[in-house]
Amino acid sequence: MSALVRLADVSKYYGNIRALEGVSLEVHAGEITCVLGDNGAGKSTLIKIIAGLHRHDAGTFEIEGEEVRLGSPREALDRGIATVYQDLAVVPLMPVWRNFFLGSEPTKGKGPFKRLDVQLMRETTRAELHRMGIDLHDVDQPIGTLSGGQRQCVAIARAVHFGAKVLVLDEPTAALGVKQSGVVLKYVAAARDAGLGVVLITHNPHHAYLVGDRFVLLKRGAMAGSHAKPEIALDELTRQMAGGSELEQLSHELERAPVPDVIGGKHVEEPGQGA
């Protein structure tokens, strides 16, 4: 099965600064590719390349087998790549249905009588959320009144509705509690089951392992590992992401030093000893 998106040895430089070097990944329909790494690992740069914000400097970037150099997010969207950023880019005081169609509002009427088709937007928003299994009673409520998890779910449903083939999610569970994170991961899996190829950017290996099919690990802008799920256990994925030997060295350095028996040439008695 050919990949929806394929990056091969992709690099990005800002002057003399290496932001990304030699990164490869594939995104297939009906699968979730998780990109893991700590802050500064290069995850944000990778997102910007896939989303069309930045052009790569080396390597190849293919969409459905065609090599591309995207020039804008609109170009990426036209090719079926939708990106949901951590800040979500919503207007908090606008209703849910208005945010759902933000920038792509349907209209009715002609000439001076042309106006937004509010009824269609309300009905479509309600139906699309329901189709994704999102039970939202009132699409007229301001989206800012929803929880972080609910807002993420609305963004995912919006991408599915507007025909995305690839959905890129930037740390969707980063600011959420355990329960809300579980809700978001449920809808990430629903997008996968709808046939989308999903790129999940995260620093949480536990969340990644729950839903991921492939794992790409980044460290300081370079590849630190690439694994299919059957090839790696959660413990090993966590160890690799945490730095493995580096973490063991840090643990050794932080071990509590034994308390000396003699301080200033005098014997220190244990509590309870002496007269």
PDB file of C-alpha atoms in Angstrom:
ATOM      1  CA  MET A   1       0.000   0.000   0.000  1.00  0.00           C
ATOM      2  CA  SER A   2       1.473   3.343  -1.069  1.00  0.00           C
ATOM      3  CA  ALA A   3       1.926   6.030   1.556  1.00  0.00           C
ATOM      4  CA  LEU A   4      -0.259   9.141   1.676  1.00  0.00           C
ATOM      5  CA  VAL A   5       2.783  11.106   2.859  1.00  0.00           C
ATOM      6  CA  ARG A   6       6.424  10.053   2.707  1.00  0.00           C
ATOM      7  CA  LEU A   7       9.422  12.023   3.957  1.00  0.00           C
ATOM      8  CA  ALA A   8      12.889  10.687   3.120  1.00  0.00           C
ATOM      9  CA  ASP A   9      16.019  12.201   4.702  1.00  0.00           C
ATOM     10  CA  VAL A  10      14.328  15.576   5.083  1.00  0.00           C
ATOM     11  CA  SER A  11      16.437  18.391   6.565  1.00  0.00           C
ATOM     12  CA  LYS A  12      15.782  22.003   7.495  1.00  0.00           C
ATOM     13  CA  TYR A  13      18.362  24.666   8.380  1.00  0.00           C
ATOM     14  CA  TYR A  14      18.018  28.202   9.672  1.00  0.00           C
ATOM     15  CA  GLY A  15      21.368  29.712   8.771  1.00  0.00           C
ATOM     16  CA  ASN A  16      23.952  27.636  10.609  1.00  0.00           C
ATOM     17  CA  ILE A  17      21.352  26.126  12.934  1.00  0.00           C
ATOM     18  CA  ARG A  18      20.267  22.563  12.219  1.00  0.00           C
ATOM     19  CA  ALA A  19      16.582  22.315  13.082  1.00  0.00           C
ATOM     20  CA  LEU A  20      16.021  18.978  11.360  1.00  0.00           C
ATOM     21  CA  GLU A  21      18.375  16.564   9.622  1.00  0.00           C
ATOM     22  CA  GLY A  22      17.824  13.258   7.855  1.00  0.00           C
ATOM     23  CA  VAL A  23      14.275  12.606   9.104  1.00  0.00           C
ATOM     24  CA  SER A  24      12.174   9.941   7.374  1.00  0.00           C
ATOM     25  CA  LEU A  25       8.601   8.843   8.008  1.00  0.00           C
ATOM     26  CA  GLU A  26       5.582   7.402   6.249  1.00  0.00           C
ATOM     27  CA  VAL A  27       1.879   8.042   6.796  1.00  0.00           C
ATOM     28  CA  HIS A  28      -0.599   5.437   5.551  1.00  0.00           C
ATOM     29  CA  ALA A  29      -4.381   5.556   5.314  1.00  0.00           C
ATOM     30  CA  GLY A  30      -6.033   4.071   8.379  1.00  0.00           C
ATOM     31  CA  GLU A  31      -2.858   4.259  10.464  1.00  0.00           C
ATOM     32  CA  ILE A  32      -1.445   6.535  13.151  1.00  0.00           C
ATOM     33  CA  THR A  33       2.204   7.556  12.947  1.00  0.00           C
ATOM     34  CA  CYS A  34       3.420   8.974  16.257  1.00  0.00           C
ATOM     35  CA  VAL A  35       6.321  11.420  16.347  1.00  0.00           C
ATOM     36  CA  LEU A  36       7.889  11.531  19.808  1.00  0.00           C
ATOM     37  CA  GLY A  37      10.514  13.768  21.319  1.00  0.00           C
ATOM     38  CA  ASP A  38      11.198  16.251  24.086  1.00  0.00           C
ATOM     39  CA  ASN A  39      11.184  20.028  23.681  1.00  0.00           C
ATOM     40  CA  GLY A  40      13.742  21.056  21.074  1.00  0.00           C
ATOM     41  CA  ALA A  41      13.703  17.648  19.380  1.00  0.00           C
ATOM     42  CA  GLY A  42      12.475  19.088  16.068  1.00  0.00           C
ATOM     43  CA  LYS A  43       8.791  18.150  16.273  1.00  0.00           C
ATOM     44  CA  SER A  44       7.550  21.704  15.559  1.00  0.00           C
ATOM     45  CA  THR A  45       9.812  22.062  12.523  1.00  0.00           C
ATOM     46  CA  LEU A  46       8.564  18.730  11.173  1.00  0.00           C
ATOM     47  CA  ILE A  47       4.942  19.854  11.591  1.00  0.00           C
ATOM     48  CA  LYS A  48       5.638  23.106   9.744  1.00  0.00           C
ATOM     49  CA  ILE A  49       7.145  21.244   6.791  1.00  0.00           C
ATOM     50  CA  ILE A  50       4.223  18.820   6.494  1.00  0.00           C
ATOM     51  CA  ALA A  51       1.704  21.662   6.972  1.00  0.00           C
ATOM     52  CA  GLY A  52       3.291  23.820   4.260  1.00  0.00           C
ATOM     53  CA  LEU A  53       4.507  26.602   6.552  1.00  0.00           C
ATOM     54  CA  HIS A  54       8.184  25.942   5.801  1.00  0.00           C
ATOM     55  CA  ARG A  55       9.930  24.340   2.851  1.00  0.00           C
ATOM     56  CA  HIS A  56      12.493  21.625   3.491  1.00  0.00           C
ATOM     57  CA  ASP A  57      16.095  22.269   2.421  1.00  0.00           C
ATOM     58  CA  ALA A  58      17.133  18.699   1.608  1.00  0.00           C
ATOM     59  CA  GLY A  59      15.568  15.277   1.148  1.00  0.00           C
ATOM     60  CA  THR A  60      12.251  14.422  -0.502  1.00  0.00           C
ATOM     61  CA  PHE A  61       8.651  15.090   0.527  1.00  0.00           C
ATOM     62  CA  GLU A  62       5.998  13.091  -1.339  1.00  0.00           C
ATOM     63  CA  ILE A  63       2.201  13.273  -1.210  1.00  0.00           C
ATOM     64  CA  GLU A  64       0.529  10.191  -2.726  1.00  0.00           C
ATOM     65  CA  GLY A  65       3.720   9.410  -4.656  1.00  0.00           C
ATOM     66  CA  GLU A  66       4.231  12.917  -6.074  1.00  0.00           C
ATOM     67  CA  GLU A  67       7.271  14.868  -4.920  1.00  0.00           C
ATOM     68  CA  VAL A  68       6.270  18.310  -3.624  1.00  0.00           C
ATOM     69  CA  ARG A  69       7.659  21.501  -2.100  1.00  0.00           C
ATOM     70  CA  LEU A  70       4.657  23.066  -0.411  1.00  0.00           C
ATOM     71  CA  GLY A  71       4.544  26.854  -0.414  1.00  0.00           C
ATOM     72  CA  SER A  72       1.677  27.527   2.007  1.00  0.00           C
ATOM     73  CA  PRO A  73      -0.771  25.883   4.442  1.00  0.00           C
ATOM     74  CA  ARG A  74      -3.542  26.440   1.870  1.00  0.00           C
ATOM     75  CA  GLU A  75      -1.593  24.355  -0.637  1.00  0.00           C
ATOM     76  CA  ALA A  76      -1.212  21.595   1.952  1.00  0.00           C
ATOM     77  CA  LEU A  77      -4.932  21.759   2.727  1.00  0.00           C
ATOM     78  CA  ASP A  78      -5.814  21.590  -0.969  1.00  0.00           C
ATOM     79  CA  ARG A  79      -3.762  18.390  -1.127  1.00  0.00           C
ATOM     80  CA  GLY A  80      -5.669  16.910   1.823  1.00  0.00           C
ATOM     81  CA  ILE A  81      -3.327  17.687   4.732  1.00  0.00           C
ATOM     82  CA  ALA A  82      -5.094  19.308   7.709  1.00  0.00           C
ATOM     83  CA  THR A  83      -3.121  20.408  10.757  1.00  0.00           C
ATOM     84  CA  VAL A  84      -4.626  20.967  14.199  1.00  0.00           C
ATOM     85  CA  TYR A  85      -2.243  23.038  16.306  1.00  0.00           C
ATOM     86  CA  GLN A  86      -2.070  23.029  20.071  1.00  0.00           C
ATOM     87  CA  ASP A  87      -3.657  26.509  20.323  1.00  0.00           C
ATOM     88  CA  LEU A  88      -6.457  25.331  17.945  1.00  0.00           C
ATOM     89  CA  ALA A  89      -6.885  28.785  16.311  1.00  0.00           C
ATOM     90  CA  VAL A  90     -10.527  29.127  17.406  1.00  0.00           C
ATOM     91  CA  VAL A  91     -12.514  32.249  18.229  1.00  0.00           C
ATOM     92  CA  PRO A  92     -13.642  31.589  21.827  1.00  0.00           C
ATOM     93  CA  LEU A  93     -16.728  33.840  21.825  1.00  0.00           C
ATOM     94  CA  MET A  94     -18.123  32.482  18.559  1.00  0.00           C
ATOM     95  CA  PRO A  95     -20.516  29.517  18.638  1.00  0.00           C
ATOM     96  CA  VAL A  96     -19.317  26.002  17.899  1.00  0.00           C
ATOM     97  CA  TRP A  97     -20.952  25.900  14.440  1.00  0.00           C
ATOM     98  CA  ARG A  98     -19.314  29.201  13.453  1.00  0.00           C
ATOM     99  CA  ASN A  99     -15.873  27.907  14.418  1.00  0.00           C
ATOM    100  CA  PHE A 100     -16.562  24.620  12.634  1.00  0.00           C
ATOM    101  CA  PHE A 101     -16.957  26.477   9.320  1.00  0.00           C
ATOM    102  CA  LEU A 102     -14.521  29.325  10.023  1.00  0.00           C
ATOM    103  CA  GLY A 103     -13.025  30.422   6.689  1.00  0.00           C
ATOM    104  CA  SER A 104     -15.223  28.043   4.660  1.00  0.00           C
ATOM    105  CA  GLU A 105     -18.716  29.393   5.321  1.00  0.00           C
ATOM    106  CA  PRO A 106     -21.492  28.275   2.917  1.00  0.00           C
ATOM    107  CA  THR A 107     -23.819  30.991   1.634  1.00  0.00           C
ATOM    108  CA  LYS A 108     -27.240  31.201   0.034  1.00  0.00           C
ATOM    109  CA  GLY A 109     -28.901  33.818  -2.136  1.00  0.00           C
ATOM    110  CA  LYS A 110     -27.323  35.989  -4.803  1.00  0.00           C
ATOM    111  CA  GLY A 111     -26.092  39.536  -5.174  1.00  0.00           C
ATOM    112  CA  PRO A 112     -27.250  41.873  -2.396  1.00  0.00           C
ATOM    113  CA  PHE A 113     -29.313  39.010  -0.921  1.00  0.00           C
ATOM    114  CA  LYS A 114     -26.298  36.740  -0.465  1.00  0.00           C
ATOM    115  CA  ARG A 115     -25.896  35.696   3.184  1.00  0.00           C
ATOM    116  CA  LEU A 116     -24.499  32.970   5.393  1.00  0.00           C
ATOM    117  CA  ASP A 117     -26.484  29.739   5.421  1.00  0.00           C
ATOM    118  CA  VAL A 118     -26.710  29.553   9.191  1.00  0.00           C
ATOM    119  CA  GLN A 119     -29.242  26.709   9.285  1.00  0.00           C
ATOM    120  CA  LEU A 120     -27.051  24.508   7.070  1.00  0.00           C
ATOM    121  CA  MET A 121     -23.990  25.226   9.218  1.00  0.00           C
ATOM    122  CA  ARG A 122     -25.843  24.404  12.440  1.00  0.00           C
ATOM    123  CA  GLU A 123     -27.304  21.168  11.072  1.00  0.00           C
ATOM    124  CA  THR A 124     -24.047  20.049   9.450  1.00  0.00           C
ATOM    125  CA  THR A 125     -22.006  20.749  12.568  1.00  0.00           C
ATOM    126  CA  ARG A 126     -24.430  18.808  14.735  1.00  0.00           C
ATOM    127  CA  ALA A 127     -24.522  15.876  12.273  1.00  0.00           C
ATOM    128  CA  GLU A 128     -20.740  15.709  11.794  1.00  0.00           C
ATOM    129  CA  LEU A 129     -20.042  15.801  15.531  1.00  0.00           C
ATOM    130  CA  HIS A 130     -22.625  13.069  16.057  1.00  0.00           C
ATOM    131  CA  ARG A 131     -21.076  10.973  13.255  1.00  0.00           C
ATOM    132  CA  MET A 132     -17.730  11.119  15.060  1.00  0.00           C
ATOM    133  CA  GLY A 133     -19.467  10.061  18.269  1.00  0.00           C
ATOM    134  CA  ILE A 134     -19.258  13.524  19.853  1.00  0.00           C
ATOM    135  CA  ASP A 135     -22.384  14.249  21.874  1.00  0.00           C
ATOM    136  CA  LEU A 136     -22.654  18.035  22.047  1.00  0.00           C
ATOM    137  CA  HIS A 137     -26.095  19.230  23.080  1.00  0.00           C
ATOM    138  CA  ASP A 138     -25.846  22.840  21.946  1.00  0.00           C
ATOM    139  CA  VAL A 139     -23.810  23.890  18.893  1.00  0.00           C
ATOM    140  CA  ASP A 140     -24.847  27.503  19.583  1.00  0.00           C
ATOM    141  CA  GLN A 141     -22.767  27.730  22.752  1.00  0.00           C
ATOM    142  CA  PRO A 142     -19.475  29.649  22.502  1.00  0.00           C
ATOM    143  CA  ILE A 143     -16.646  27.233  21.761  1.00  0.00           C
ATOM    144  CA  GLY A 144     -14.670  28.863  24.574  1.00  0.00           C
ATOM    145  CA  THR A 145     -17.081  27.297  27.073  1.00  0.00           C
ATOM    146  CA  LEU A 146     -16.071  23.778  25.992  1.00  0.00           C
ATOM    147  CA  SER A 147     -13.333  21.837  27.716  1.00  0.00           C
ATOM    148  CA  GLY A 148      -9.935  21.542  26.064  1.00  0.00           C
ATOM    149  CA  GLY A 149     -10.695  17.965  25.107  1.00  0.00           C
ATOM    150  CA  GLN A 150     -14.032  18.899  23.524  1.00  0.00           C
ATOM    151  CA  ARG A 151     -12.409  21.680  21.482  1.00  0.00           C
ATOM    152  CA  GLN A 152      -9.807  19.220  20.194  1.00  0.00           C
ATOM    153  CA  CYS A 153     -12.591  16.829  19.201  1.00  0.00           C
ATOM    154  CA  VAL A 154     -14.453  19.569  17.303  1.00  0.00           C
ATOM    155  CA  ALA A 155     -11.234  20.383  15.400  1.00  0.00           C
ATOM    156  CA  ILE A 156     -10.765  16.707  14.499  1.00  0.00           C
ATOM    157  CA  ALA A 157     -14.379  16.385  13.297  1.00  0.00           C
ATOM    158  CA  ARG A 158     -13.944  19.571  11.217  1.00  0.00           C
ATOM    159  CA  ALA A 159     -10.888  18.162   9.455  1.00  0.00           C
ATOM    160  CA  VAL A 160     -12.718  14.916   8.671  1.00  0.00           C
ATOM    161  CA  HIS A 161     -15.737  16.827   7.313  1.00  0.00           C
ATOM    162  CA  PHE A 162     -13.683  18.996   4.966  1.00  0.00           C
ATOM    163  CA  GLY A 163     -12.134  15.969   3.313  1.00  0.00           C
ATOM    164  CA  ALA A 164      -8.707  15.706   4.910  1.00  0.00           C
ATOM    165  CA  LYS A 165      -6.735  12.628   3.929  1.00  0.00           C
ATOM    166  CA  VAL A 166      -3.944  13.301   6.420  1.00  0.00           C
ATOM    167  CA  LEU A 167      -4.552  14.755   9.870  1.00  0.00           C
ATOM    168  CA  VAL A 168      -1.595  16.234  11.754  1.00  0.00           C
ATOM    169  CA  LEU A 169      -2.190  16.743  15.488  1.00  0.00           C
ATOM    170  CA  ASP A 170       0.216  18.899  17.484  1.00  0.00           C
ATOM    171  CA  GLU A 171       0.387  17.701  21.110  1.00  0.00           C
ATOM    172  CA  PRO A 172      -3.421  17.321  21.409  1.00  0.00           C
ATOM    173  CA  THR A 173      -3.250  15.973  24.981  1.00  0.00           C
ATOM    174  CA  ALA A 174      -0.425  18.177  26.313  1.00  0.00           C
ATOM    175  CA  ALA A 175      -2.579  20.444  28.499  1.00  0.00           C
ATOM    176  CA  LEU A 176      -5.281  17.893  29.378  1.00  0.00           C
ATOM    177  CA  GLY A 177      -5.975  15.697  32.369  1.00  0.00           C
ATOM    178  CA  VAL A 178      -6.171  11.914  32.219  1.00  0.00           C
ATOM    179  CA  LYS A 179      -9.910  11.694  31.470  1.00  0.00           C
ATOM    180  CA  GLN A 180      -9.917  14.396  28.778  1.00  0.00           C
ATOM    181  CA  SER A 181      -6.790  12.912  27.199  1.00  0.00           C
ATOM    182  CA  GLY A 182      -8.618   9.605  26.922  1.00  0.00           C
ATOM    183  CA  VAL A 183     -11.543  11.311  25.175  1.00  0.00           C
ATOM    184  CA  VAL A 184      -9.242  12.985  22.641  1.00  0.00           C
ATOM    185  CA  LEU A 185      -7.366   9.737  21.932  1.00  0.00           C
ATOM    186  CA  LYS A 186     -10.713   8.071  21.315  1.00  0.00           C
ATOM    187  CA  TYR A 187     -11.489  10.567  18.544  1.00  0.00           C
ATOM    188  CA  VAL A 188      -7.963  10.322  17.151  1.00  0.00           C
ATOM    189  CA  ALA A 189      -8.669   6.603  16.769  1.00  0.00           C
ATOM    190  CA  ALA A 190     -12.051   7.455  15.194  1.00  0.00           C
ATOM    191  CA  ALA A 191     -10.275   9.576  12.547  1.00  0.00           C
ATOM    192  CA  ARG A 192      -7.975   6.620  11.842  1.00  0.00           C
ATOM    193  CA  ASP A 193     -10.970   4.301  11.545  1.00  0.00           C
ATOM    194  CA  ALA A 194     -12.549   6.773   9.095  1.00  0.00           C
ATOM    195  CA  GLY A 195      -9.604   6.043   6.786  1.00  0.00           C
ATOM    196  CA  LEU A 196      -7.401   9.064   7.466  1.00  0.00           C
ATOM    197  CA  GLY A 197      -3.664   8.873   7.884  1.00  0.00           C
ATOM    198  CA  VAL A 198      -2.882  10.491  11.235  1.00  0.00           C
ATOM    199  CA  VAL A 199       0.362  12.073  12.423  1.00  0.00           C
ATOM    200  CA  LEU A 200       0.284  12.394  16.210  1.00  0.00           C
ATOM    201  CA  ILE A 201       2.966  14.665  17.653  1.00  0.00           C
ATOM    202  CA  THR A 202       3.496  14.014  21.356  1.00  0.00           C
ATOM    203  CA  HIS A 203       6.024  13.809  24.156  1.00  0.00           C
ATOM    204  CA  ASN A 204       3.932  11.190  25.986  1.00  0.00           C
ATOM    205  CA  PRO A 205       4.928   7.616  25.030  1.00  0.00           C
ATOM    206  CA  HIS A 206       1.997   6.144  26.968  1.00  0.00           C
ATOM    207  CA  HIS A 207      -0.540   8.078  24.881  1.00  0.00           C
ATOM    208  CA  ALA A 208       1.362   7.255  21.687  1.00  0.00           C
ATOM    209  CA  TYR A 209       1.464   3.532  22.444  1.00  0.00           C
ATOM    210  CA  LEU A 210      -2.284   3.392  23.097  1.00  0.00           C
ATOM    211  CA  VAL A 211      -3.180   4.418  19.541  1.00  0.00           C
ATOM    212  CA  GLY A 212       0.002   4.365  17.429  1.00  0.00           C
ATOM    213  CA  ASP A 213       0.885   1.992  14.595  1.00  0.00           C
ATOM    214  CA  ARG A 214       4.328   3.474  13.872  1.00  0.00           C
ATOM    215  CA  PHE A 215       6.714   5.452  16.073  1.00  0.00           C
ATOM    216  CA  VAL A 216       9.362   7.943  14.972  1.00  0.00           C
ATOM    217  CA  LEU A 217      11.648   9.259  17.710  1.00  0.00           C
ATOM    218  CA  LEU A 218      13.408  12.608  17.318  1.00  0.00           C
ATOM    219  CA  LYS A 219      16.311  13.921  19.346  1.00  0.00           C
ATOM    220  CA  ARG A 220      17.997  17.273  18.736  1.00  0.00           C
ATOM    221  CA  GLY A 221      16.606  17.437  15.220  1.00  0.00           C
ATOM    222  CA  ALA A 222      17.751  13.968  14.143  1.00  0.00           C
ATOM    223  CA  MET A 223      16.211  10.499  14.013  1.00  0.00           C
ATOM    224  CA  ALA A 224      16.680   8.544  17.217  1.00  0.00           C
ATOM    225  CA  GLY A 225      14.591   5.561  16.136  1.00  0.00           C
ATOM    226  CA  SER A 226      11.774   4.310  13.905  1.00  0.00           C
ATOM    227  CA  HIS A 227       9.619   1.323  14.860  1.00  0.00           C
ATOM    228  CA  ALA A 228       6.385  -0.432  13.953  1.00  0.00           C
ATOM    229  CA  LYS A 229       4.284  -1.276  17.012  1.00  0.00           C
ATOM    230  CA  PRO A 230       4.911  -5.061  16.924  1.00  0.00           C
ATOM    231  CA  GLU A 231       8.666  -4.358  17.001  1.00  0.00           C
ATOM    232  CA  ILE A 232       8.819  -2.457  20.280  1.00  0.00           C
ATOM    233  CA  ALA A 233       7.291  -2.653  23.758  1.00  0.00           C
ATOM    234  CA  LEU A 234       6.092   0.375  25.710  1.00  0.00           C
ATOM    235  CA  ASP A 235       8.936   0.113  28.225  1.00  0.00           C
ATOM    236  CA  GLU A 236      11.543   0.188  25.471  1.00  0.00           C
ATOM    237  CA  LEU A 237       9.800   3.038  23.663  1.00  0.00           C
ATOM    238  CA  THR A 238       9.776   5.024  26.898  1.00  0.00           C
ATOM    239  CA  ARG A 239      13.423   4.209  27.565  1.00  0.00           C
ATOM    240  CA  GLN A 240      14.504   5.290  24.090  1.00  0.00           C
ATOM    241  CA  MET A 241      12.554   8.521  24.278  1.00  0.00           C
ATOM    242  CA  ALA A 242      13.872   9.311  27.748  1.00  0.00           C
ATOM    243  CA  GLY A 243      17.444   8.918  26.565  1.00  0.00           C
ATOM    244  CA  GLY A 244      18.183   5.413  27.843  1.00  0.00           C
ATOM    245  CA  SER A 245      21.824   5.492  28.954  1.00  0.00           C
ATOM    246  CA  GLU A 246      21.648   9.239  29.606  1.00  0.00           C
ATOM    247  CA  LEU A 247      18.815   8.679  32.081  1.00  0.00           C
ATOM    248  CA  GLU A 248      20.724   5.894  33.789  1.00  0.00           C
ATOM    249  CA  GLN A 249      23.768   8.154  34.115  1.00  0.00           C
ATOM    250  CA  LEU A 250      21.617  10.943  35.570  1.00  0.00           C
ATOM    251  CA  SER A 251      20.060   8.497  38.036  1.00  0.00           C
ATOM    252  CA  HIS A 252      23.542   7.464  39.143  1.00  0.00           C
ATOM    253  CA  GLU A 253      24.614  11.097  39.581  1.00  0.00           C
ATOM    254  CA  LEU A 254      21.545  11.888  41.668  1.00  0.00           C
ATOM    255  CA  GLU A 255      21.965   9.000  44.078  1.00  0.00           C
ATOM    256  CA  ARG A 256      22.171  10.199  47.672  1.00  0.00           C
ATOM    257  CA  ALA A 257      25.728  10.125  48.945  1.00  0.00           C
ATOM    258  CA  PRO A 258      26.214   8.172  52.205  1.00  0.00           C
ATOM    259  CA  VAL A 259      26.391  10.318  55.352  1.00  0.00           C
ATOM    260  CA  PRO A 260      29.965  10.213  56.726  1.00  0.00           C
ATOM    261  CA  ASP A 261      30.471   8.801  60.204  1.00  0.00           C
ATOM    262  CA  VAL A 262      32.915  11.514  61.156  1.00  0.00           C
ATOM    263  CA  ILE A 263      32.354  15.245  60.807  1.00  0.00           C
ATOM    264  CA  GLY A 264      35.105  17.651  61.834  1.00  0.00           C
ATOM    265  CA  GLY A 265      37.096  14.801  63.355  1.00  0.00           C
ATOM    266  CA  LYS A 266      34.290  13.871  65.800  1.00  0.00           C
ATOM    267  CA  HIS A 267      32.252  10.704  65.741  1.00  0.00           C
ATOM    268  CA  VAL A 268      28.604  11.305  64.867  1.00  0.00           C
ATOM    269  CA  GLU A 269      26.316   9.146  66.957  1.00  0.00           C
ATOM    270  CA  GLU A 270      23.213   7.584  65.510  1.00  0.00           C
ATOM    271  CA  PRO A 271      19.912   8.689  67.085  1.00  0.00           C
ATOM    272  CA  GLY A 272      19.256   6.773  70.270  1.00  0.00           C
ATOM    273  CA  GLN A 273      22.929   6.096  70.956  1.00  0.00           C
ATOM    274  CA  GLY A 274      24.903   7.479  73.911  1.00  0.00           C
ATOM    275  CA  ALA A 275      23.822   8.190  77.463  1.00  0.00           C
TER     276      ALA A 275
END
